[in-house]
Amino acid sequence: MGEATTTAADREAVRAVLRQVVDPEIPVLTIDDIGILRGVEFEGATVVVTITPTYSGCPAMDLIKDEVTAALHGAGHADVEIRTVFSPAWTTDWMSTEAKHKLNEYGIAPPQPAGAERTPVLCPRCAADTTHVVSEFGSTACKALLVCDACKEPFDYFKEI
Amino acid sequence: MTGPEPVVAREPQGPTGEVEATLLTYLLRHADDNLVLSQRLGEWISNGPELEEDIALANVGIDFLGQARAIYTHAAEVEGAGRTEDDFAMLRPEREFTNCLLVEQPNGDFAQTMARQLFFDAYQLSLWEGLSRSQDATLAGIAAKAFKEARYHFRHSSMWVIRLGDGTEESHRRMQDGVDAMWRFTAELLTGDAVDALMVDQGIGVDPATFAAVWRSRIDDVFAAATLRVPDDPYQRMGGRTGFHTEHLGHLLSKLQWMQRTYPGLEW
């Protein structure tokens, strides 16, 4: 902070702070889990955080920017700049296996591999593969609404993209 | 028929100025398409035929809005005159909007909305795929994301057109009526002009005429499954790209821009 050179350790310290920032809609996932956080750099004393939106119109991005700024201010970084990039295009393939497991535990079926034909989505409650899509557009743009034919419960599926 | 000059940058700088001015025009027409259609889809919120569709149309609309915002923001940078995405969306009058006529048409019933959506989604699939290879890196990035979202949009609209077309007597009649009403606005999507030509020259844009056949085959496939026919009437209406709009855009903008028109300069 204000030093002529910043080290990899400085950047890693910032990343550690940002890994605490959760997705406002899916609080079991951090912005790192989802792949929204793309990079951390120092430009002088300014911390430059690069993020990418999941869907073009994701309405949570403003809140995520606020939370990132607040988290970094809380960690003692007064100068924060957030840059949004569209490229490379965000894909659910960036989500880690651990993140997908957390999603499933939370009750949201995790995304299948992008670009492949979708196979039957497993119910996050009873694990049945007899589920059907009610709507490709669910509670948020990134999720579809399905119903389990076995336990009859509706659930969200994080769409592969 | 000639129209007004395309919207140009305020201070062209010479040879590169012409490219930048044309790029601005090019970006604005695609952002305008998205903004206007997003506004139309928003009109379905709380009025959807069923809750899931209320949400679906809103989500498609928000994808369009996000893409529009990104393109307007890039356009503002290209213009370099200090305008913002809000200036483009809220402060331009009807004759400066260069959206295609299709997107400003009224929602009508759900079938008409789906006809309009199908034609537009089939167009954007090809448009975004082409633009993802644009020499303008920002536009390419926006297009690559938009293409993935367009796949879901097209899946949604084609599914509905098939379901309604190959449905009951009433749903089939309404779906064919919707197709008949919207068909005359499709040629404009697939017709390139001088702006497109310069953008293609620069490796920035795509000529929509190059994917007219692909567009038609997508529509034919859906119509075959939906038991619908392409209208016989060869009449096609154009003009949106040069600022000549149908009556509908005026009403739409008067609502979209109401706050700024009533309280100029109002900010959050």
Coordinates of C-alpha atoms in Angstrom, one line a residue:
Chain A
M1 CA 0.0 0.0 0.0
G2 CA 1.9 3.0 -1.3
E3 CA 5.0 0.9 -1.8
A4 CA 6.9 1.1 -5.0
T5 CA 6.5 -2.6 -5.6
T6 CA 3.8 -5.0 -4.6
T7 CA 4.4 -8.7 -4.2
A8 CA 2.6 -11.8 -5.0
A9 CA 1.9 -12.1 -1.3
D10 CA 0.1 -8.7 -1.4
R11 CA -2.1 -9.9 -4.2
E12 CA -2.8 -13.2 -2.5
A13 CA -3.8 -11.3 0.6
V14 CA -6.3 -9.3 -1.4
R15 CA -7.6 -12.5 -3.0
A16 CA -8.1 -14.0 0.4
V17 CA -10.3 -11.1 1.4
L18 CA -12.3 -11.3 -1.8
R19 CA -12.9 -15.0 -1.4
Q20 CA -15.1 -14.0 1.5
V21 CA -17.4 -12.1 -0.7
V22 CA -20.5 -14.2 -1.3
D23 CA -22.9 -14.2 -4.2
P24 CA -25.9 -12.2 -2.9
E25 CA -28.4 -14.6 -4.4
I26 CA -26.6 -17.8 -3.6
P27 CA -24.8 -17.1 -0.3
V28 CA -23.1 -20.6 -0.1
L29 CA -21.0 -19.6 -3.1
T30 CA -18.3 -16.9 -3.1
I31 CA -17.6 -14.8 -6.2
D32 CA -14.4 -16.9 -6.5
D33 CA -16.4 -20.2 -6.5
I34 CA -18.7 -18.9 -9.3
G35 CA -15.8 -17.5 -11.4
I36 CA -17.0 -13.9 -11.2
L37 CA -13.7 -12.8 -9.7
R38 CA -11.2 -12.8 -12.6
G39 CA -8.1 -10.9 -11.3
V40 CA -6.4 -8.8 -8.8
E41 CA -3.6 -6.3 -9.6
F42 CA -2.0 -3.3 -7.9
E43 CA -1.6 -0.1 -9.8
G44 CA 0.4 1.9 -7.3
A45 CA -1.7 2.0 -4.2
T46 CA -4.9 1.2 -6.0
V47 CA -6.2 -2.3 -5.9
V48 CA -7.7 -3.2 -9.3
V49 CA -10.2 -6.0 -9.2
T50 CA -11.4 -7.5 -12.4
I51 CA -14.8 -9.2 -12.4
T52 CA -17.1 -10.6 -15.1
P53 CA -20.9 -11.0 -15.1
T54 CA -22.5 -14.4 -15.2
Y55 CA -25.3 -13.3 -17.5
S56 CA -25.2 -10.0 -19.4
G57 CA -28.0 -8.5 -17.4
C58 CA -27.2 -9.9 -14.0
P59 CA -28.7 -7.4 -11.6
A60 CA -26.5 -8.5 -8.7
M61 CA -23.4 -7.0 -10.2
D62 CA -23.8 -3.6 -8.7
L63 CA -24.3 -5.1 -5.2
I64 CA -21.2 -7.4 -5.8
K65 CA -19.2 -4.3 -6.7
D66 CA -20.3 -2.6 -3.5
E67 CA -19.4 -5.7 -1.4
V68 CA -16.0 -6.0 -3.0
T69 CA -15.3 -2.3 -2.3
A70 CA -16.5 -2.6 1.2
A71 CA -14.5 -5.8 1.9
L72 CA -11.3 -4.1 0.6
H73 CA -11.9 -0.9 2.5
G74 CA -12.4 -3.1 5.6
A75 CA -9.0 -4.7 4.9
G76 CA -7.3 -1.3 4.8
H77 CA -7.3 -0.6 1.1
A78 CA -8.5 3.0 0.5
D79 CA -8.2 3.0 -3.3
V80 CA -10.2 0.4 -5.0
E81 CA -11.1 0.2 -8.7
I82 CA -13.3 -2.4 -10.1
R83 CA -13.2 -3.3 -13.8
T84 CA -15.8 -5.4 -15.5
V85 CA -14.8 -7.5 -18.5
F86 CA -16.9 -9.6 -20.8
S87 CA -14.2 -11.6 -22.3
P88 CA -13.5 -14.5 -21.9
A89 CA -17.2 -15.2 -21.7
W90 CA -18.2 -16.6 -18.3
T91 CA -19.1 -20.2 -18.3
T92 CA -20.4 -22.6 -15.6
D93 CA -17.5 -24.8 -16.4
W94 CA -15.4 -22.4 -14.3
M95 CA -17.3 -23.6 -11.2
S96 CA -15.2 -26.0 -9.1
T97 CA -16.4 -29.4 -8.1
E98 CA -16.4 -28.3 -4.5
A99 CA -18.6 -25.3 -5.4
K100 CA -21.0 -27.6 -7.2
H101 CA -21.2 -29.8 -4.2
K102 CA -22.0 -26.8 -2.0
L103 CA -24.8 -25.8 -4.4
N104 CA -26.3 -29.2 -4.3
E105 CA -26.2 -29.3 -0.5
Y106 CA -27.9 -25.9 -0.5
G107 CA -30.8 -27.2 -2.6
I108 CA -29.8 -25.9 -6.1
A109 CA -28.9 -28.6 -8.6
P110 CA -25.4 -27.8 -9.9
P111 CA -24.7 -27.1 -13.6
Q112 CA -23.8 -29.9 -16.0
P113 CA -21.0 -29.4 -18.5
A114 CA -21.6 -26.6 -20.9
G115 CA -21.9 -27.3 -24.6
A116 CA -23.1 -30.9 -24.0
E117 CA -26.7 -32.2 -24.3
R118 CA -28.3 -31.9 -20.9
T119 CA -28.9 -35.3 -19.2
P120 CA -31.6 -35.8 -16.5
V121 CA -31.0 -33.4 -13.7
L122 CA -30.7 -35.1 -10.3
C123 CA -33.1 -33.9 -7.5
P124 CA -30.9 -32.1 -4.9
R125 CA -33.3 -33.4 -2.2
C126 CA -33.8 -37.1 -3.0
A127 CA -31.3 -37.6 -5.8
A128 CA -33.9 -39.1 -8.2
D129 CA -33.2 -38.7 -11.9
T130 CA -36.9 -38.5 -12.7
T131 CA -37.2 -34.7 -12.8
H132 CA -38.7 -32.4 -15.4
V133 CA -38.3 -28.8 -16.4
V134 CA -41.1 -26.4 -15.5
S135 CA -39.4 -23.4 -17.0
E136 CA -36.0 -22.7 -18.4
F137 CA -36.1 -19.3 -16.6
G138 CA -36.5 -19.6 -12.9
S139 CA -36.1 -17.3 -9.9
T140 CA -33.0 -15.7 -11.5
A141 CA -31.7 -15.6 -15.1
C142 CA -29.0 -18.2 -14.3
K143 CA -31.4 -20.8 -13.0
A144 CA -34.2 -23.0 -14.4
L145 CA -37.1 -24.3 -12.4
L146 CA -37.6 -28.1 -12.2
V147 CA -39.8 -30.4 -10.3
C148 CA -38.9 -33.9 -9.0
D149 CA -41.4 -36.6 -10.0
A150 CA -40.3 -38.7 -7.1
C151 CA -40.5 -36.5 -4.0
K152 CA -42.7 -33.8 -5.8
E153 CA -40.5 -30.9 -4.6
P154 CA -39.6 -28.0 -7.0
F155 CA -36.0 -26.9 -7.1
D156 CA -33.7 -24.6 -9.0
Y157 CA -31.1 -25.9 -11.5
F158 CA -28.1 -23.7 -12.2
K159 CA -28.2 -23.7 -16.0
E160 CA -25.1 -24.8 -17.9
I161 CA -23.8 -22.1 -20.2
Chain B
M1 CA -36.7 6.3 -50.1
T2 CA -33.9 8.2 -48.4
G3 CA -33.8 9.0 -44.8
P4 CA -31.9 11.2 -42.4
E5 CA -28.2 10.7 -42.0
P6 CA -27.2 8.0 -39.6
V7 CA -26.3 9.2 -36.2
V8 CA -22.7 10.3 -36.3
A9 CA -20.1 11.1 -33.7
R10 CA -20.0 14.7 -32.8
E11 CA -16.3 15.3 -33.8
P12 CA -15.1 13.0 -36.5
Q13 CA -11.3 13.2 -36.6
G14 CA -10.5 12.3 -40.3
P15 CA -10.2 9.0 -42.0
T16 CA -10.3 7.1 -38.7
G17 CA -13.0 9.4 -37.7
E18 CA -15.3 8.0 -40.4
V19 CA -14.7 4.5 -39.1
E20 CA -15.4 5.5 -35.6
A21 CA -18.5 7.5 -36.6
T22 CA -19.8 4.4 -38.5
L23 CA -18.9 2.1 -35.6
L24 CA -20.9 4.4 -33.3
T25 CA -23.9 4.1 -35.6
Y26 CA -23.5 0.3 -35.8
L27 CA -23.2 -0.2 -32.1
L28 CA -26.3 2.0 -31.4
R29 CA -28.6 0.1 -33.7
H30 CA -27.9 -3.2 -32.0
A31 CA -28.1 -1.6 -28.5
D32 CA -31.4 0.0 -29.6
D33 CA -32.8 -3.3 -30.8
N34 CA -32.1 -4.8 -27.4
L35 CA -33.4 -1.9 -25.4
V36 CA -36.6 -1.6 -27.2
L37 CA -37.4 -5.3 -27.1
S38 CA -36.4 -5.4 -23.4
Q39 CA -38.9 -2.7 -22.8
R40 CA -41.6 -4.6 -24.7
L41 CA -40.9 -7.8 -22.7
G42 CA -41.1 -5.8 -19.5
E43 CA -44.7 -5.0 -20.4
W44 CA -45.5 -8.6 -19.8
I45 CA -44.4 -8.5 -16.1
S46 CA -47.5 -9.1 -13.9
N47 CA -49.5 -9.8 -17.1
G48 CA -48.0 -13.1 -18.2
P49 CA -50.3 -15.9 -19.2
E50 CA -48.8 -18.0 -16.4
L51 CA -46.3 -17.3 -13.6
E52 CA -43.5 -19.2 -15.2
E53 CA -43.8 -17.2 -18.4
D54 CA -44.1 -13.9 -16.5
I55 CA -40.7 -14.8 -15.1
A56 CA -39.3 -16.2 -18.3
L57 CA -40.1 -13.0 -20.4
A58 CA -38.6 -10.8 -17.6
N59 CA -35.4 -12.9 -17.6
V60 CA -35.1 -12.7 -21.4
G61 CA -35.7 -9.0 -21.2
I62 CA -33.0 -8.5 -18.6
D63 CA -30.5 -10.4 -20.7
F64 CA -31.3 -7.9 -23.6
L65 CA -31.0 -5.0 -21.2
G66 CA -27.7 -6.1 -19.9
Q67 CA -26.4 -6.6 -23.5
A68 CA -27.8 -3.1 -24.4
R69 CA -26.1 -1.4 -21.5
A70 CA -22.7 -3.0 -22.4
I71 CA -23.0 -1.9 -26.0
Y72 CA -24.2 1.6 -25.1
T73 CA -21.3 2.0 -22.7
H74 CA -18.9 0.9 -25.4
A75 CA -20.5 3.3 -27.9
A76 CA -20.0 6.1 -25.4
E77 CA -16.3 5.3 -25.3
V78 CA -16.1 5.1 -29.0
E79 CA -17.8 8.5 -29.4
G80 CA -15.6 10.1 -26.7
A81 CA -18.0 13.0 -26.2
G82 CA -18.8 12.3 -22.6
R83 CA -22.2 10.7 -23.1
T84 CA -23.2 7.8 -21.0
E85 CA -25.4 4.7 -21.5
D86 CA -28.2 6.7 -19.9
D87 CA -27.9 9.5 -22.3
F88 CA -28.3 7.2 -25.3
A89 CA -31.2 5.4 -23.8
M90 CA -33.1 8.3 -22.2
L91 CA -32.3 11.4 -24.0
R92 CA -32.5 10.6 -27.7
P93 CA -35.7 11.2 -29.6
E94 CA -37.5 8.8 -31.9
R95 CA -35.7 9.8 -35.1
E96 CA -32.3 9.0 -33.5
F97 CA -33.3 5.5 -32.5
T98 CA -32.1 3.0 -35.1
N99 CA -33.7 -0.2 -33.8
C100 CA -35.3 -2.5 -36.4
L101 CA -39.1 -2.0 -36.7
L102 CA -39.8 -5.6 -35.5
V103 CA -38.9 -4.9 -31.9
E104 CA -41.1 -1.9 -31.5
Q105 CA -44.2 -3.7 -32.6
P106 CA -46.8 -4.1 -29.8
N107 CA -46.9 -7.3 -27.8
G108 CA -50.4 -8.2 -29.0
D109 CA -51.3 -11.5 -27.5
F110 CA -48.8 -14.1 -26.3
A111 CA -48.6 -15.7 -29.7
Q112 CA -47.7 -12.4 -31.5
T113 CA -45.1 -11.8 -28.8
M114 CA -43.6 -15.3 -29.5
A115 CA -43.7 -14.7 -33.3
R116 CA -41.8 -11.5 -32.9
Q117 CA -39.4 -13.2 -30.5
L118 CA -38.8 -16.2 -32.7
F119 CA -37.8 -14.0 -35.7
F120 CA -35.6 -11.9 -33.6
D121 CA -33.9 -14.8 -31.7
A122 CA -33.2 -16.6 -35.0
Y123 CA -31.5 -13.4 -36.2
Q124 CA -29.5 -12.8 -33.1
L125 CA -28.1 -16.3 -33.0
S126 CA -26.3 -15.6 -36.3
L127 CA -25.6 -12.0 -35.5
W128 CA -23.8 -12.7 -32.2
E129 CA -22.0 -15.7 -33.6
G130 CA -20.5 -13.5 -36.3
L131 CA -19.8 -10.6 -34.0
S132 CA -17.9 -12.8 -31.6
R133 CA -15.2 -12.8 -34.2
S134 CA -15.2 -9.0 -34.5
Q135 CA -11.9 -7.1 -34.6
D136 CA -13.4 -4.8 -32.0
A137 CA -12.5 -6.8 -29.0
T138 CA -15.1 -5.3 -26.7
L139 CA -17.9 -6.0 -29.1
A140 CA -16.5 -9.5 -29.6
G141 CA -16.6 -10.1 -25.9
I142 CA -20.2 -8.8 -25.6
A143 CA -21.2 -10.9 -28.6
A144 CA -19.7 -14.1 -27.3
K145 CA -21.7 -13.9 -24.1
A146 CA -24.9 -12.8 -25.9
F147 CA -24.6 -15.7 -28.3
K148 CA -24.8 -18.2 -25.4
E149 CA -27.8 -16.4 -24.0
A150 CA -29.4 -16.2 -27.4
R151 CA -29.4 -20.0 -27.6
Y152 CA -31.6 -20.1 -24.5
H153 CA -33.8 -17.4 -26.0
F154 CA -34.2 -19.3 -29.3
R155 CA -35.0 -22.5 -27.5
H156 CA -37.7 -20.8 -25.5
S157 CA -39.4 -19.0 -28.4
S158 CA -39.2 -21.9 -30.8
M159 CA -40.7 -24.2 -28.2
W160 CA -43.6 -21.9 -27.7
V161 CA -44.2 -21.4 -31.4
I162 CA -44.3 -25.1 -31.9
R163 CA -46.5 -25.7 -28.9
L164 CA -49.0 -23.0 -29.9
G165 CA -48.9 -23.8 -33.7
D166 CA -49.3 -27.5 -33.2
G167 CA -51.9 -27.0 -30.5
T168 CA -55.6 -26.3 -30.4
E169 CA -57.6 -24.7 -33.1
E170 CA -57.5 -21.4 -31.3
S171 CA -53.8 -21.5 -30.4
H172 CA -53.0 -22.4 -34.0
R173 CA -55.1 -19.5 -35.3
R174 CA -53.5 -17.0 -32.9
M175 CA -50.0 -18.3 -33.7
Q176 CA -50.6 -18.0 -37.5
D177 CA -52.0 -14.5 -37.0
G178 CA -49.0 -13.5 -35.0
V179 CA -46.7 -14.8 -37.7
D180 CA -48.7 -13.0 -40.4
A181 CA -48.5 -9.7 -38.4
M182 CA -44.8 -9.8 -37.8
W183 CA -43.5 -11.3 -41.0
R184 CA -43.4 -8.0 -42.9
F185 CA -40.7 -6.7 -40.4
T186 CA -38.3 -9.6 -41.0
A187 CA -36.6 -8.5 -44.2
E188 CA -35.2 -5.5 -42.4
L189 CA -33.2 -7.8 -40.1
L190 CA -31.6 -9.5 -43.0
T191 CA -30.8 -6.6 -45.3
G192 CA -27.3 -5.0 -45.1
D193 CA -26.7 -1.3 -45.8
A194 CA -23.7 1.0 -46.2
V195 CA -23.0 1.0 -42.5
D196 CA -22.8 -2.8 -42.4
A197 CA -20.6 -2.8 -45.5
L198 CA -18.0 -0.5 -43.9
M199 CA -18.1 -2.5 -40.7
V200 CA -17.5 -5.7 -42.7
D201 CA -14.6 -4.0 -44.5
Q202 CA -13.0 -3.2 -41.1
G203 CA -13.5 -6.7 -39.8
I204 CA -15.8 -5.3 -37.1
G205 CA -19.3 -6.2 -38.3
V206 CA -21.3 -8.8 -40.1
D207 CA -23.5 -8.4 -43.2
P208 CA -26.9 -9.8 -42.2
A209 CA -27.6 -10.8 -45.8
T210 CA -24.9 -13.5 -45.4
F211 CA -27.0 -15.4 -42.8
A212 CA -30.4 -14.8 -44.4
A213 CA -30.5 -18.4 -45.6
V214 CA -29.6 -19.8 -42.3
W215 CA -32.3 -17.6 -40.6
R216 CA -34.9 -18.9 -43.1
S217 CA -34.0 -22.5 -42.5
R218 CA -34.3 -22.1 -38.8
I219 CA -37.7 -20.6 -39.3
D220 CA -38.8 -23.3 -41.8
D221 CA -37.8 -26.0 -39.3
V222 CA -39.8 -24.5 -36.5
F223 CA -42.8 -23.8 -38.8
A224 CA -42.8 -27.4 -40.1
A225 CA -43.0 -28.7 -36.5
A226 CA -45.6 -26.0 -35.7
T227 CA -47.8 -26.7 -38.8
L228 CA -47.5 -23.0 -39.7
R229 CA -47.0 -21.4 -43.1
V230 CA -44.9 -18.5 -44.2
P231 CA -47.3 -15.7 -45.3
D232 CA -47.9 -15.2 -49.0
D233 CA -47.8 -11.4 -48.9
P234 CA -44.4 -10.2 -50.2
Y235 CA -44.8 -6.7 -48.6
Q236 CA -41.9 -5.8 -46.3
R237 CA -41.6 -2.7 -44.2
M238 CA -38.2 -1.0 -43.5
G239 CA -36.9 2.3 -42.2
G240 CA -35.9 1.7 -38.6
R241 CA -32.2 1.7 -39.3
T242 CA -32.4 5.2 -40.7
G243 CA -34.7 6.5 -37.9
F244 CA -38.1 6.1 -39.7
H245 CA -40.2 4.3 -37.3
T246 CA -43.8 3.0 -37.0
E247 CA -46.1 5.0 -34.7
H248 CA -45.4 2.5 -31.9
L249 CA -41.9 3.7 -31.0
G250 CA -43.1 7.1 -30.0
H251 CA -45.5 5.7 -27.4
L252 CA -42.9 3.3 -26.1
L253 CA -40.2 6.0 -25.7
S254 CA -42.7 8.3 -24.0
K255 CA -43.0 5.7 -21.2
L256 CA -39.3 4.7 -21.2
Q257 CA -38.1 8.3 -21.1
W258 CA -41.0 9.7 -19.1
M259 CA -38.9 10.6 -16.0
Q260 CA -36.2 12.5 -17.9
R261 CA -38.8 14.2 -20.1
T262 CA -40.8 15.3 -17.1
Y263 CA -37.9 16.1 -14.8
P264 CA -34.9 16.9 -17.0
G265 CA -31.6 16.0 -15.5
L266 CA -33.2 14.0 -12.7
E267 CA -30.6 11.7 -11.0
W268 CA -30.9 9.0 -8.4

